[in-house]
mmCIF file of C-alpha atoms in Angstrom:
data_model
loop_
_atom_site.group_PDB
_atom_site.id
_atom_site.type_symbol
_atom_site.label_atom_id
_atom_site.label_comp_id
_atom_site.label_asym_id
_atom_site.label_seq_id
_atom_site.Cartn_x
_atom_site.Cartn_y
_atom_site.Cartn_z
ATOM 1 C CA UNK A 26 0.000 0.000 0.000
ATOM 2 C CA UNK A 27 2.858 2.285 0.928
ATOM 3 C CA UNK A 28 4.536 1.886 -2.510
ATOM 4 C CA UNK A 29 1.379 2.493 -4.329
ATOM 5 C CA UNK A 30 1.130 6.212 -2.967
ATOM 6 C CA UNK A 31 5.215 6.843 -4.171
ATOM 7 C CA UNK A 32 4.353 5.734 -7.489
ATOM 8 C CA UNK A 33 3.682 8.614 -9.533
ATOM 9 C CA UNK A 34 0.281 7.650 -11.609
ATOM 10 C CA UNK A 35 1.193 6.349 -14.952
ATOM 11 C CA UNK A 36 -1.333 7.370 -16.880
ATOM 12 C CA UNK A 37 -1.584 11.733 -16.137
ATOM 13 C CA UNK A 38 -3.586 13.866 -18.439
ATOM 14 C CA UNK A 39 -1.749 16.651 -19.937
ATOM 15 C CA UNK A 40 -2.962 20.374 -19.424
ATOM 16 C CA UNK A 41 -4.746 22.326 -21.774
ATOM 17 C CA UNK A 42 -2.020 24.388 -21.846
ATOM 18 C CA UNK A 43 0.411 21.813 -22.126
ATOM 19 C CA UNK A 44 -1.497 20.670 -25.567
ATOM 20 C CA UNK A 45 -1.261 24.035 -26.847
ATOM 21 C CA UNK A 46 2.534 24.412 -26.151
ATOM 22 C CA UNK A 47 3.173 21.537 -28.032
ATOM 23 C CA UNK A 48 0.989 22.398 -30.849
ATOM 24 C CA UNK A 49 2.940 25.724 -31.599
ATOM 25 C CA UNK A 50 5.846 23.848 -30.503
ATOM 26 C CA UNK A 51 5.505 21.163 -33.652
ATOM 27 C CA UNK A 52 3.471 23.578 -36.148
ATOM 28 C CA UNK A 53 5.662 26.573 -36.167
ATOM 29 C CA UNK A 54 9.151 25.913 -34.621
ATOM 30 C CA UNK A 55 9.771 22.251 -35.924
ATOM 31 C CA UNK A 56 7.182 22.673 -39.168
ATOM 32 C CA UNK A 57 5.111 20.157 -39.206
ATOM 33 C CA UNK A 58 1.611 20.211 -41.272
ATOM 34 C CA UNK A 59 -1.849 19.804 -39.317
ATOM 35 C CA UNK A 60 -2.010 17.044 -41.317
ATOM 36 C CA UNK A 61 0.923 15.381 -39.373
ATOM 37 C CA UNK A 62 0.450 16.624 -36.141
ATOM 38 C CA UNK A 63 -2.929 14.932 -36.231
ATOM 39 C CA UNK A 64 -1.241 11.276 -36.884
ATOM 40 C CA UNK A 65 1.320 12.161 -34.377
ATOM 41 C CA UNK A 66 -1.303 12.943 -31.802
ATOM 42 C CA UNK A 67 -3.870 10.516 -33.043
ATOM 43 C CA UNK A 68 -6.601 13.432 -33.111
ATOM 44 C CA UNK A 69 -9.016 13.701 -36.449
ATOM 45 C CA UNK A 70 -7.851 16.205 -38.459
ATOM 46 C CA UNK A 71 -10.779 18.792 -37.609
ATOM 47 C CA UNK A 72 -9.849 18.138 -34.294
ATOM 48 C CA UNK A 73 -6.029 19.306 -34.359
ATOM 49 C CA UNK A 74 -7.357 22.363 -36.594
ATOM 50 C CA UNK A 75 -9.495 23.506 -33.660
ATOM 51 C CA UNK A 76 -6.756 22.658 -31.611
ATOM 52 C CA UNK A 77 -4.230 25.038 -33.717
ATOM 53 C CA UNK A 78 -6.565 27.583 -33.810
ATOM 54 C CA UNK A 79 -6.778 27.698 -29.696
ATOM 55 C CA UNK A 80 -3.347 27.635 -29.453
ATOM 56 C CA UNK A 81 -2.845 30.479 -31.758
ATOM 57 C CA UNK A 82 -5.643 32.331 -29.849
ATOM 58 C CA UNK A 83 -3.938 31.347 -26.331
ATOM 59 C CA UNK A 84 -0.413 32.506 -27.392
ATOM 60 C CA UNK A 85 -1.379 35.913 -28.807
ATOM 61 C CA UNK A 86 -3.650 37.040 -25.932
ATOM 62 C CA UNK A 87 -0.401 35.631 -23.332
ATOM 63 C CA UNK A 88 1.464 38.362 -26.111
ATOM 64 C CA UNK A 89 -0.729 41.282 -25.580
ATOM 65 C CA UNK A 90 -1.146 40.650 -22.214
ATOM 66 C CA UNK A 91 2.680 40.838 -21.938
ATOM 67 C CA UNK A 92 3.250 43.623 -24.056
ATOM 68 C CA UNK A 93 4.143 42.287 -26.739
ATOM 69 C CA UNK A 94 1.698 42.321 -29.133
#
């Protein structure tokens, strides 16, 4: 029982901002296509659109709200 609560838990969702890093992260710094992000993520494609476009949204409102945009 002990060793059960050191275990981290295998199986931890990732954050919604998490998901979004990674989305600019392949899209625009390593150049992958929607189209391959999708395989890589096993997401439909519409799905991985949407999730682009939130991502985009996320990062330039984080911008303005920095001052940088």
């Amino acid at each position: 029982r002990m060793a059960a609560r050191l275990m981290p838990k295998a199986t931890t969702q990732p954050t919604a901002s998490t998901v979004y890093r990674e989305m600019i992260l392949l899209r625009y710094h390593y150049g992958y296509t929607v189209r391959e992000i999708a395989k890589m993520l096993e997401l439909s494609l519409s799905a991985t659109i949407k999730l682009d476009q939130r991502a985009k949204t996320k990062l330039k409102k984080l911008c303005e709200e920095a001052g940088i945009l």
